[in-house]
Short mmCIF file of C-alpha atoms in Angstrom, two decimals:
data_model
loop_
_atom_site.label_atom_id
_atom_site.label_comp_id
_atom_site.label_asym_id
_atom_site.label_seq_id
_atom_site.Cartn_x
_atom_site.Cartn_y
_atom_site.Cartn_z
CA MET B 1162 0.00 0.00 0.00
CA THR B 1163 1.33 3.43 -0.95
CA GLY B 1164 0.27 7.05 -0.60
CA VAL B 1165 -1.48 8.23 2.56
CA VAL B 1166 -1.76 5.10 4.72
CA PHE B 1167 -2.62 3.93 8.22
CA PRO B 1168 0.25 3.34 10.65
CA GLN B 1169 1.60 -0.15 11.10
CA GLN B 1170 0.74 -1.98 14.29
CA ASP B 1171 1.83 -5.56 14.87
CA GLY B 1172 2.72 -5.82 11.19
CA GLN B 1173 -0.67 -4.60 9.95
CA ARG B 1174 -2.15 -1.26 8.96
CA SER B 1175 -5.32 -1.16 11.06
CA SER B 1176 -7.97 1.53 10.67
CA SER B 1177 -9.68 0.35 13.87
CA ALA B 1178 -6.55 0.80 15.98
CA LEU B 1179 -6.01 4.23 14.43
CA GLY B 1180 -9.61 5.25 15.11
CA ARG B 1181 -9.48 4.25 18.77
CA GLU B 1182 -6.18 6.05 19.28
CA VAL B 1183 -7.39 9.28 17.66
CA VAL B 1184 -10.68 9.41 19.56
CA ALA B 1185 -8.96 8.64 22.87
CA ALA B 1186 -6.35 11.32 22.21
CA ALA B 1187 -9.07 13.83 21.35
CA LEU B 1188 -10.76 13.26 24.73
CA ALA B 1189 -7.56 13.18 26.80
CA GLY B 1190 -7.46 15.85 29.50
CA VAL B 1191 -11.02 16.91 28.68
CA ASP B 1192 -12.74 13.67 29.62
CA ASP B 1193 -10.17 11.17 30.89
CA VAL B 1194 -12.87 8.67 31.87
CA GLY B 1195 -14.19 8.78 28.32
CA ALA B 1196 -10.68 8.46 26.88
CA ASP B 1197 -10.01 5.38 29.03
CA ALA B 1198 -13.32 3.86 27.89
CA VAL B 1199 -12.23 4.26 24.27
CA ARG B 1200 -8.88 2.58 24.94
CA ARG B 1201 -10.62 -0.35 26.65
CA GLU B 1202 -13.24 -0.75 23.90
CA THR B 1203 -13.10 -4.31 22.53
CA ALA B 1204 -15.98 -4.04 20.04
CA TRP B 1205 -14.98 -0.85 18.24
CA ARG B 1206 -16.80 -1.52 14.98
CA LYS B 1207 -20.06 -2.14 16.82
CA ASP B 1208 -19.93 0.17 19.82
CA TYR B 1209 -18.09 3.15 18.36
CA PRO B 1210 -21.24 5.40 18.26
CA ARG B 1211 -21.29 6.04 22.01
CA HIS B 1212 -17.71 7.28 21.95
CA PHE B 1213 -18.35 9.61 19.02
CA ARG B 1214 -21.38 10.96 20.83
CA ARG B 1215 -19.19 11.66 23.85
CA LEU B 1216 -16.87 13.76 21.67
CA VAL B 1217 -19.83 16.08 21.09
CA GLU B 1218 -21.27 16.04 24.61
CA VAL B 1219 -18.11 17.37 26.26
CA GLY B 1220 -18.44 20.63 24.34
CA ILE B 1221 -22.10 21.40 25.03
CA HIS B 1222 -21.44 23.99 27.71
CA ASP B 1223 -17.70 24.46 27.27
CA GLY B 1224 -16.48 25.89 23.99
CA ASP B 1225 -12.86 25.55 25.03
CA ALA B 1226 -13.39 21.83 25.59
CA ALA B 1227 -14.89 21.47 22.12
CA ARG B 1228 -11.95 23.28 20.55
CA THR B 1229 -9.46 21.23 22.56
CA VAL B 1230 -11.09 17.99 21.40
CA ALA B 1231 -10.88 19.18 17.79
CA ARG B 1232 -7.22 20.24 18.02
CA GLN B 1233 -6.13 17.12 19.86
CA GLY B 1234 -8.02 14.86 17.47
CA LEU B 1235 -6.42 16.45 14.40
CA GLU B 1236 -2.96 16.46 15.97
CA ALA B 1237 -3.28 12.77 16.84
CA LEU B 1238 -4.43 11.94 13.32
CA HIS B 1239 -1.54 13.82 11.69
CA ARG B 1240 0.96 12.37 14.16
CA ARG B 1241 -0.09 8.78 13.51
CA MET B 1242 -0.97 8.63 9.80
CA ARG B 1243 1.87 7.89 7.39
CA TRP B 1244 3.06 8.56 3.86
CA VAL B 1245 4.56 5.83 1.67
CA GLY B 1246 6.03 7.29 -1.50
CA PRO B 1247 6.98 5.56 -4.75
CA GLY B 1248 10.21 4.34 -3.15
CA GLY B 1249 8.32 2.43 -0.47
CA GLU B 1250 9.70 4.31 2.53
CA ASP B 1251 7.30 4.76 5.46
CA GLU B 1252 7.46 8.46 6.39
CA PRO B 1253 5.51 11.02 8.43
CA LEU B 1254 2.31 12.36 6.86
CA ALA B 1255 3.82 15.83 6.47
CA ARG B 1256 6.10 14.47 3.74
CA ALA B 1257 3.09 13.88 1.48
CA CYS B 1258 2.78 17.53 0.42
CA GLU B 1259 6.51 18.14 0.24
CA GLU B 1260 7.06 15.71 -2.64
CA PRO B 1261 5.95 17.51 -5.82
CA GLY B 1262 5.66 14.32 -7.86
CA THR B 1263 4.62 14.76 -11.50
CA PRO B 1264 3.93 18.50 -11.89
CA LEU B 1265 0.40 19.52 -12.84
CA ALA B 1266 -0.90 22.30 -15.04
CA GLY B 1267 -4.41 23.69 -15.43
CA ALA B 1268 -6.58 23.24 -18.51
CA THR B 1269 -9.44 25.73 -18.77
CA ILE B 1270 -12.95 25.05 -20.08
CA GLU B 1271 -15.00 28.15 -20.82
CA GLY B 1272 -18.77 27.98 -20.49
CA GLN B 1273 -20.91 28.94 -23.47
CA GLY B 1274 -24.18 29.71 -21.67
CA GLU B 1275 -25.64 32.81 -20.09
CA PRO B 1276 -25.19 33.09 -16.32
CA GLU B 1277 -28.23 32.68 -14.10
CA ARG B 1278 -28.70 35.78 -11.99
CA GLU B 1279 -31.61 34.51 -9.91
CA LEU B 1280 -31.50 31.71 -7.38
CA SER B 1281 -33.79 28.83 -8.29
CA LEU B 1282 -34.19 25.45 -6.61
CA PRO B 1283 -35.21 22.19 -8.33
CA TYR B 1284 -37.83 20.54 -6.14
CA ARG B 1285 -40.16 17.65 -6.94
CA GLY B 1286 -40.22 18.26 -10.67
CA GLU B 1287 -40.49 22.04 -10.46
CA ARG B 1288 -38.02 24.91 -10.34
CA LEU B 1289 -38.84 27.18 -7.40
CA ARG B 1290 -38.06 30.89 -7.63
CA GLY B 1291 -38.95 34.07 -5.80
CA ASP B 1292 -42.06 33.84 -3.65
CA GLU B 1293 -42.49 30.11 -4.36
CA LEU B 1294 -39.07 29.43 -2.94
CA ARG B 1295 -39.73 31.68 0.04
CA ARG B 1296 -42.93 29.74 0.78
CA ARG B 1297 -41.08 26.43 0.55
CA LEU B 1298 -38.45 27.68 3.00
CA GLU B 1299 -41.17 28.82 5.39
CA GLU B 1300 -42.88 25.43 5.15
CA TRP B 1301 -39.63 23.60 5.81
CA VAL B 1302 -39.04 25.67 8.94
CA ARG B 1303 -42.60 25.11 10.14
CA ALA B 1304 -42.29 21.35 9.59
CA GLY B 1305 -38.91 21.21 11.33
CA VAL B 1306 -37.06 20.05 8.20
CA VAL B 1307 -34.46 22.84 8.40
CA GLU B 1308 -33.24 25.22 11.07
CA PRO B 1309 -34.54 28.82 10.83
CA GLY B 1310 -31.08 30.04 9.83
CA VAL B 1311 -31.49 28.24 6.50
CA GLN B 1312 -34.50 30.38 5.61
CA GLN B 1313 -32.67 33.53 6.64
CA ALA B 1314 -29.56 32.65 4.63
CA VAL B 1315 -31.37 31.67 1.43
CA GLU B 1316 -33.63 34.71 1.60
CA ARG B 1317 -30.53 36.91 1.81
CA VAL B 1318 -29.29 35.31 -1.41
CA LEU B 1319 -32.71 35.89 -2.99
CA ASP B 1320 -32.53 39.53 -1.93
CA HIS B 1321 -28.98 39.86 -3.31
CA PRO B 1322 -28.85 37.93 -6.60
CA GLU B 1323 -25.54 39.63 -7.42
CA TRP B 1324 -23.97 37.45 -4.72
CA LEU B 1325 -24.28 34.44 -7.05
CA ASP B 1326 -21.50 35.84 -9.23
CA LEU B 1327 -18.40 34.26 -7.67
CA ARG B 1328 -15.90 35.36 -10.30
CA ASP B 1329 -14.00 37.32 -7.66
CA GLN B 1330 -12.76 34.09 -6.07
CA ARG B 1331 -11.95 30.56 -7.14
CA VAL B 1332 -13.87 27.71 -5.59
CA VAL B 1333 -11.72 24.59 -5.47
CA VAL B 1334 -14.02 21.56 -5.50
CA LEU B 1335 -12.11 18.54 -4.19
CA GLY B 1336 -14.31 15.71 -5.37
CA ALA B 1337 -15.44 17.54 -8.49
CA GLY B 1338 -17.85 14.78 -9.48
CA ALA B 1339 -19.54 14.56 -6.08
CA GLU B 1340 -23.34 14.61 -6.23
CA MET B 1341 -23.49 16.94 -3.22
CA GLY B 1342 -20.85 19.38 -4.44
CA PRO B 1343 -21.45 22.94 -5.71
CA LEU B 1344 -19.65 22.62 -9.06
CA ARG B 1345 -22.74 22.63 -11.28
CA SER B 1346 -24.44 25.50 -9.46
CA ILE B 1347 -21.39 27.75 -9.43
CA LEU B 1348 -20.75 27.17 -13.14
CA ARG B 1349 -24.41 27.85 -13.88
CA TRP B 1350 -24.07 31.16 -12.00
CA GLY B 1351 -20.96 32.09 -13.99
CA GLY B 1352 -18.30 31.53 -11.35
CA ASP B 1353 -14.75 30.16 -11.41
CA VAL B 1354 -14.29 26.54 -10.32
CA VAL B 1355 -11.13 24.49 -9.93
CA GLY B 1356 -12.15 20.84 -10.07
CA VAL B 1357 -10.07 17.98 -8.67
CA ASP B 1358 -11.05 14.33 -8.98
CA LEU B 1359 -9.58 11.00 -10.01
CA ALA B 1360 -8.31 10.34 -13.54
CA ARG B 1361 -11.53 8.80 -14.82
CA PRO B 1362 -12.21 9.79 -18.45
CA ASN B 1363 -15.96 9.18 -18.30
CA LEU B 1364 -16.27 11.38 -15.21
CA TRP B 1365 -14.30 14.17 -16.86
CA ARG B 1366 -16.31 13.91 -20.07
CA ARG B 1367 -19.44 14.60 -18.02
CA LEU B 1368 -17.84 17.48 -16.12
CA VAL B 1369 -16.38 19.08 -19.23
CA ALA B 1370 -19.83 18.91 -20.84
CA VAL B 1371 -21.36 20.53 -17.74
CA ALA B 1372 -18.77 23.30 -17.93
CA ARG B 1373 -19.40 23.91 -21.64
CA GLN B 1374 -23.14 24.20 -21.02
CA GLY B 1375 -22.62 26.49 -18.04
CA ALA B 1376 -21.63 30.14 -17.93
CA GLY B 1377 -18.50 29.98 -15.81
CA ARG B 1378 -14.98 28.69 -16.12
CA LEU B 1379 -13.69 25.28 -15.01
CA VAL B 1380 -9.97 24.69 -14.48
CA ILE B 1381 -8.91 21.06 -14.19
CA PRO B 1382 -5.54 19.36 -13.55
CA VAL B 1383 -3.56 17.74 -16.36
CA PRO B 1384 0.07 16.59 -16.36
CA GLN B 1385 2.43 19.43 -17.10
CA GLY B 1386 3.82 19.11 -20.59
CA VAL B 1387 0.69 17.69 -22.20
CA ALA B 1388 0.56 19.16 -25.69
CA THR B 1389 -1.78 22.12 -26.09
CA ASP B 1390 -3.68 20.47 -28.95
CA GLU B 1391 -4.43 17.56 -26.61
CA THR B 1392 -6.36 19.90 -24.30
CA ARG B 1393 -8.29 21.71 -27.04
CA ASP B 1394 -10.35 18.64 -27.84
CA ASP B 1395 -12.77 17.82 -25.02
CA ASP B 1396 -12.51 14.06 -25.43
CA ARG B 1397 -8.72 14.12 -25.41
CA LEU B 1398 -8.77 16.49 -22.46
CA ALA B 1399 -10.95 14.07 -20.49
CA ARG B 1400 -8.40 11.30 -21.06
CA HIS B 1401 -5.60 13.39 -19.54
CA ALA B 1402 -7.47 15.09 -16.67
CA GLY B 1403 -7.41 14.15 -13.02
CA ALA B 1404 -5.25 13.76 -9.93
CA ASP B 1405 -5.24 11.23 -7.11
CA LEU B 1406 -5.29 12.91 -3.70
CA LEU B 1407 -4.06 9.74 -1.99
CA HIS B 1408 -0.99 9.30 -4.17
CA ASP B 1409 -0.39 12.66 -5.92
CA LEU B 1410 -0.99 14.92 -2.94
CA GLY B 1411 2.24 16.87 -3.38
CA ALA B 1412 1.50 17.59 -7.03
CA VAL B 1413 -1.99 18.84 -6.18
CA ALA B 1414 -0.67 20.94 -3.29
CA HIS B 1415 1.99 22.68 -5.38
CA TRP B 1416 -0.46 23.26 -8.24
CA LEU B 1417 -3.10 24.82 -5.98
CA GLU B 1418 -0.47 26.97 -4.31
CA SER B 1419 0.43 28.41 -7.73
CA LEU B 1420 -3.12 29.47 -8.66
CA ASP B 1421 -4.37 33.02 -8.47
CA GLY B 1422 -6.72 33.62 -5.56
CA PRO B 1423 -8.46 34.12 -3.34
CA LEU B 1424 -9.31 30.43 -3.02
CA VAL B 1425 -12.21 28.63 -1.37
CA LEU B 1426 -10.99 25.10 -0.61
CA GLY B 1427 -14.11 22.94 -0.73
CA ASN B 1428 -13.96 19.40 0.64
CA TYR B 1429 -16.53 17.13 -1.05
CA VAL B 1430 -14.49 13.93 -1.37
CA TYR B 1431 -15.85 10.47 -0.59
CA ALA B 1432 -14.70 6.88 -0.97
CA ASP B 1433 -15.99 3.58 0.36
CA GLY B 1434 -14.70 1.92 3.51
CA ALA B 1435 -11.36 2.69 5.10
CA THR B 1436 -10.25 4.58 1.98
CA ASN B 1437 -12.61 7.37 3.01
CA LEU B 1438 -10.60 7.98 6.19
CA ARG B 1439 -7.33 7.94 4.25
CA LEU B 1440 -8.82 10.46 1.83
CA ALA B 1441 -10.10 12.71 4.62
CA THR B 1442 -6.61 12.66 6.12
CA ALA B 1443 -5.02 13.51 2.78
CA VAL B 1444 -7.33 16.49 2.28
CA ASP B 1445 -6.68 17.70 5.81
CA ALA B 1446 -2.93 17.49 5.21
CA LEU B 1447 -3.45 19.50 2.02
CA THR B 1448 -5.54 22.03 3.97
CA THR B 1449 -2.90 22.62 6.63
CA TRP B 1450 -0.15 22.83 4.00
CA LEU B 1451 -2.03 25.32 1.81
CA THR B 1452 -3.29 27.56 4.62
CA GLY B 1453 0.23 27.64 6.01
CA ARG B 1454 1.51 29.11 2.74
CA ARG B 1455 -1.35 31.37 1.65
CA ASP B 1456 -3.37 33.94 3.57
CA ASP B 1457 -6.26 34.06 1.08
CA VAL B 1458 -7.83 30.64 1.62
CA ALA B 1459 -11.35 30.02 2.95
CA LEU B 1460 -12.57 26.52 3.81
CA ALA B 1461 -15.87 24.85 2.90
CA PHE B 1462 -17.34 21.59 4.17
CA LEU B 1463 -20.59 19.67 4.28
CA ALA B 1464 -21.39 17.75 7.46
CA THR B 1465 -23.29 14.49 7.19
CA PRO B 1466 -26.75 14.40 8.79
CA THR B 1467 -26.04 10.88 10.10
CA ASP B 1468 -23.89 12.03 13.01
CA ALA B 1469 -24.41 13.38 16.52
CA PHE B 1470 -24.99 17.13 16.96
CA VAL B 1471 -25.83 19.50 19.78
CA VAL B 1472 -29.15 21.17 18.98
CA PRO B 1473 -30.93 24.26 20.36
CA GLY B 1474 -33.82 24.29 22.81
CA SER B 1475 -36.32 25.11 20.05
CA ALA B 1476 -35.50 21.77 18.41
CA VAL B 1477 -35.99 19.96 21.72
CA ALA B 1478 -39.38 21.64 22.19
CA GLN B 1479 -40.62 20.78 18.69
CA SER B 1480 -39.42 17.20 19.07
CA THR B 1481 -41.24 16.86 22.39
CA SER B 1482 -44.44 18.19 20.85
CA SER B 1483 -44.09 15.82 17.91
CA TYR B 1484 -43.61 12.82 20.20
CA ASP B 1485 -46.70 13.70 22.20
CA ASN B 1486 -48.95 14.37 19.19
CA ARG B 1487 -47.85 12.19 16.28
CA THR B 1488 -50.88 10.01 15.51
CA VAL B 1489 -49.19 7.34 13.39
CA GLY B 1490 -46.46 6.90 15.97
CA ARG B 1491 -48.88 6.39 18.84
CA VAL B 1492 -50.58 3.50 17.04
CA VAL B 1493 -47.42 1.40 16.93
CA ARG B 1494 -45.27 2.99 19.61
CA THR B 1495 -46.43 1.16 22.73
CA PRO B 1496 -46.39 -2.42 21.36
CA LEU B 1497 -43.03 -1.87 19.67
CA ARG B 1498 -41.48 -0.40 22.79
CA VAL B 1499 -42.76 -3.28 24.89
CA ALA B 1500 -41.61 -5.91 22.39
CA SER B 1501 -38.15 -4.33 22.06
CA GLY B 1502 -37.57 -3.79 25.76
CA GLY B 1503 -37.73 -0.02 25.27
CA ARG B 1504 -35.08 0.13 22.54
CA LEU B 1505 -37.41 1.20 19.72
CA LEU B 1506 -39.19 4.55 19.23
CA ARG B 1507 -37.69 6.29 22.25
CA ARG B 1508 -38.09 9.99 22.90
CA GLN B 1509 -35.29 11.91 21.26
CA TYR B 1510 -34.71 14.30 24.19
CA PRO B 1511 -35.77 14.65 27.82
CA PRO B 1512 -38.57 17.25 27.82
CA GLY B 1513 -37.65 20.80 28.78
CA GLU B 1514 -33.92 20.60 28.04
CA ALA B 1515 -32.25 23.90 27.13
CA VAL B 1516 -30.13 22.06 24.55
CA GLY B 1517 -30.05 18.45 23.41
CA VAL B 1518 -27.95 15.96 21.47
CA SER B 1519 -29.49 14.52 18.33
CA ASP B 1520 -27.84 11.19 17.62
CA SER B 1521 -28.47 10.04 14.04
CA ILE B 1522 -25.36 7.87 13.75
CA VAL B 1523 -26.01 4.90 11.46
CA GLU B 1524 -24.00 2.00 12.85
CA GLN B 1525 -23.78 0.28 9.46
CA GLN B 1526 -21.80 3.20 8.00
CA GLY B 1527 -18.94 2.31 10.31
CA PRO B 1528 -16.32 4.13 12.40
CA ASN B 1529 -14.08 4.98 9.43
CA TYR B 1530 -16.87 6.93 7.74
CA LEU B 1531 -17.75 8.80 10.90
CA LEU B 1532 -14.17 9.65 11.83
CA ALA B 1533 -13.62 10.98 8.30
CA LYS B 1534 -16.63 13.27 8.74
CA ARG B 1535 -15.45 14.32 12.21
CA VAL B 1536 -12.11 15.33 10.73
CA HIS B 1537 -14.05 17.84 8.60
CA ARG B 1538 -15.93 19.18 11.63
CA TRP B 1539 -12.77 19.36 13.72
CA ARG B 1540 -10.92 21.25 11.00
CA ALA B 1541 -13.80 23.71 10.66
CA THR B 1542 -13.76 24.30 14.44
CA VAL B 1543 -10.00 24.81 14.61
CA ALA B 1544 -9.84 26.99 11.50
CA ALA B 1545 -12.66 29.22 12.76
CA ALA B 1546 -10.90 29.62 16.10
CA ASP B 1547 -7.74 30.59 14.20
CA GLY B 1548 -9.62 33.27 12.28
CA LEU B 1549 -10.01 31.63 8.88
CA PRO B 1550 -13.24 32.07 6.91
CA VAL B 1551 -15.14 28.78 7.18
CA SER B 1552 -18.37 27.47 5.72
CA LEU B 1553 -19.64 24.25 7.30
CA ASN B 1554 -23.28 23.34 6.91
CA VAL B 1555 -25.17 20.17 7.79
CA ALA B 1556 -26.46 18.64 4.55
CA PRO B 1557 -29.83 16.87 4.34
CA PRO B 1558 -30.49 13.14 4.01
CA THR B 1559 -30.18 12.67 0.26
CA ARG B 1560 -30.72 9.83 -2.21
CA THR B 1561 -27.16 9.81 -3.50
CA ARG B 1562 -25.59 6.79 -5.18
CA SER B 1563 -23.62 5.96 -2.02
CA VAL B 1564 -26.90 5.83 -0.06
CA THR B 1565 -28.98 3.86 -2.55
CA LYS B 1566 -26.35 1.11 -2.81
CA ASN B 1567 -26.50 0.62 0.98
CA ARG B 1568 -29.64 -1.50 1.35
CA ALA B 1569 -30.25 -0.78 5.02
CA LEU B 1570 -29.86 2.97 4.64
CA ALA B 1571 -31.86 3.07 1.40
CA ALA B 1572 -34.75 1.26 3.10
CA ALA B 1573 -34.59 3.55 6.13
CA TYR B 1574 -34.67 6.62 3.90
CA ALA B 1575 -37.64 5.19 1.98
CA GLY B 1576 -39.60 4.84 5.22
CA ALA B 1577 -38.36 8.03 6.89
CA HIS B 1578 -41.42 10.10 5.94
CA TRP B 1579 -43.46 8.13 8.48
CA PHE B 1580 -41.44 9.93 11.15
CA GLY B 1581 -41.52 13.42 9.66
CA ILE B 1582 -38.15 13.13 7.92
CA GLU B 1583 -37.79 14.54 4.41
CA VAL B 1584 -35.19 12.88 2.19
CA PHE B 1585 -33.97 15.13 -0.60
CA GLU B 1586 -33.06 14.46 -4.22
CA PRO B 1587 -29.41 15.24 -5.11
CA ALA B 1588 -30.26 18.22 -7.35
CA THR B 1589 -32.24 19.87 -4.56
CA SER B 1590 -29.54 19.22 -1.98
CA ASN B 1591 -26.54 20.39 -3.97
CA THR B 1592 -28.26 23.58 -5.13
CA LEU B 1593 -29.49 24.43 -1.64
CA MET B 1594 -26.10 23.78 -0.07
CA ALA B 1595 -24.41 25.87 -2.79
CA ALA B 1596 -26.74 28.75 -1.91
CA LEU B 1597 -25.75 28.43 1.76
CA LEU B 1598 -22.09 28.50 0.71
CA VAL B 1599 -22.75 31.74 -1.19
CA ASP B 1600 -24.35 33.28 1.89
CA ASP B 1601 -21.41 32.24 4.06
CA LEU B 1602 -18.93 33.76 1.61
CA ARG B 1603 -20.88 36.97 1.00
CA HIS B 1604 -22.62 37.65 4.29
CA GLY B 1605 -19.99 36.17 6.55
CA GLY B 1606 -22.46 33.87 8.25
CA GLY B 1607 -20.12 30.89 8.35
CA ALA B 1608 -18.19 29.60 11.30
CA GLY B 1609 -15.12 31.70 10.57
CA HIS B 1610 -16.77 35.12 10.57
CA GLU B 1611 -16.55 35.26 14.34
CA ALA B 1612 -15.72 32.09 16.21
CA SER B 1613 -18.55 31.35 18.63
CA ARG B 1614 -18.03 30.72 22.31
CA ARG B 1615 -19.51 27.27 21.68
CA PRO B 1616 -18.71 25.73 18.27
CA TRP B 1617 -21.92 23.71 18.18
CA THR B 1618 -23.91 26.90 17.57
CA ASP B 1619 -22.03 27.40 14.28
CA GLU B 1620 -22.96 23.88 13.19
CA ALA B 1621 -26.59 24.29 14.19
CA ARG B 1622 -27.17 27.76 12.74
CA ALA B 1623 -28.16 26.74 9.19
CA ALA B 1624 -28.49 22.96 9.40
CA VAL B 1625 -30.53 21.22 6.69
CA HIS B 1626 -31.05 18.03 8.70
CA GLY B 1627 -34.24 16.95 6.98
CA GLY B 1628 -36.15 16.81 10.27
CA LEU B 1629 -33.79 14.46 12.10
CA TRP B 1630 -33.21 17.00 14.88
CA ARG B 1631 -36.88 17.80 15.40
CA THR B 1632 -38.60 14.45 14.97
CA GLY B 1633 -40.18 13.09 18.13
CA TYR B 1634 -38.17 9.89 18.11
CA ASP B 1635 -34.51 9.21 18.73
CA PRO B 1636 -33.43 8.61 15.10
CA ARG B 1637 -31.37 5.56 15.98
CA SER B 1638 -34.32 4.00 17.78
CA ALA B 1639 -36.56 4.61 14.75
CA LEU B 1640 -34.12 3.57 12.02
CA GLY B 1641 -35.04 -0.11 12.04
CA VAL B 1642 -38.76 0.63 11.99
CA ALA B 1643 -38.30 3.12 9.14
CA ALA B 1644 -36.32 0.49 7.23
CA LEU B 1645 -39.11 -2.06 7.61
CA LEU B 1646 -41.72 0.47 6.51
CA GLY B 1647 -39.59 1.50 3.54
CA LEU B 1648 -38.36 -1.92 2.46
CA GLY B 1649 -40.84 -2.30 -0.39
CA ALA B 1650 -40.30 1.21 -1.69
CA ALA B 1651 -36.51 0.85 -1.59
CA ARG B 1652 -36.67 -2.18 -3.90
CA HIS B 1653 -38.19 -0.17 -6.74
#
């Protein structure tokens, strides 16, 4: 194995050992009992959710504790992860960005369309604009699908359509082909995008076509020295484009450092299994390297809804009301709770709490997935505390390819509406999240505009959680029931 890799332990590179060590190190000195519990955990792949929940709980009332957890977690990750270059030498992670590898150059694709100067949102077969979009936002807030800050942010963008023009900065989309990323929206609005993804010709053919149809400019990596006539033809260009963040990190780092700015470094990468954690580490190494060399870099992230978050008292109150009044739930709640020994359809929060913790962790997604997503949240917290502009918003449950190929999660999403959860289509999600990114960049509403005393308030401000925070039931206690209810629908 080469590139960004897990450390060796007893002759093996174990993601589980790495995960336990990082989580324990994050809690050390803040919650030593919790850190010891992590070290003693013998069923990490099954029981990891309670430890990840604890990482959030320690920062509910103590912002310094939350920031310490984030810093210690990132430091432990960088200290332990390794870099194995082409020569096979096992070296510290920091070496990954220092090796320039095969130099990259940028090929530019100019859009041929007219820029959209009005925010519109694809939703259930329609394109919502103006008052229609405002009514949809109001309905989402009323139903508890989004936090009120989402309505406020999107309405600001509606009131300032000129904000959509992002030509004054370059948005780097790491994971250019990601379904949840902002690439398509920004190009449609006429902005500048730098796209980075693997060398997959079919993927780049699609992205080049999107760029041609759009109104902006897409810059993509190609090996330095590729003949100019090879990049003039879109099909030839697609065959040369791409860079591997796991193995070509130094080349990507040096290329991005050379670009005109200011830059918005957007992290939208994903891979299956343990590779996702390696990839998250690689991007975080790139982030620290680039922000250490440039003073014009903002950071952008999407947080997964299937995680644990601290939520405001208004969410607790709406959840309590929903639990007490939801007709469908009452019909099945009592027999299911009795049959399950109280494990199913539990209240999400104790009534009357000033704040709560919404735990939507899906055990089947595994500790590598969740640690990768925590790395994003930790970096957002640390960067905001250090004064960097940061946009981190909780994305909604969405029917992406990675979800629909997971049978358990696909079935749960198909039955989620029984519990007041709205699952979004990818086009709705990526456009909405791109609009929130615009608001963060233009209005300064993101985490970095003024680091909050408690970082969880930055995460909660404009969360598009789909209703997970405000449903009456603890999401983890309802997941199995939702999956059963949605099993038939998920098969079609």
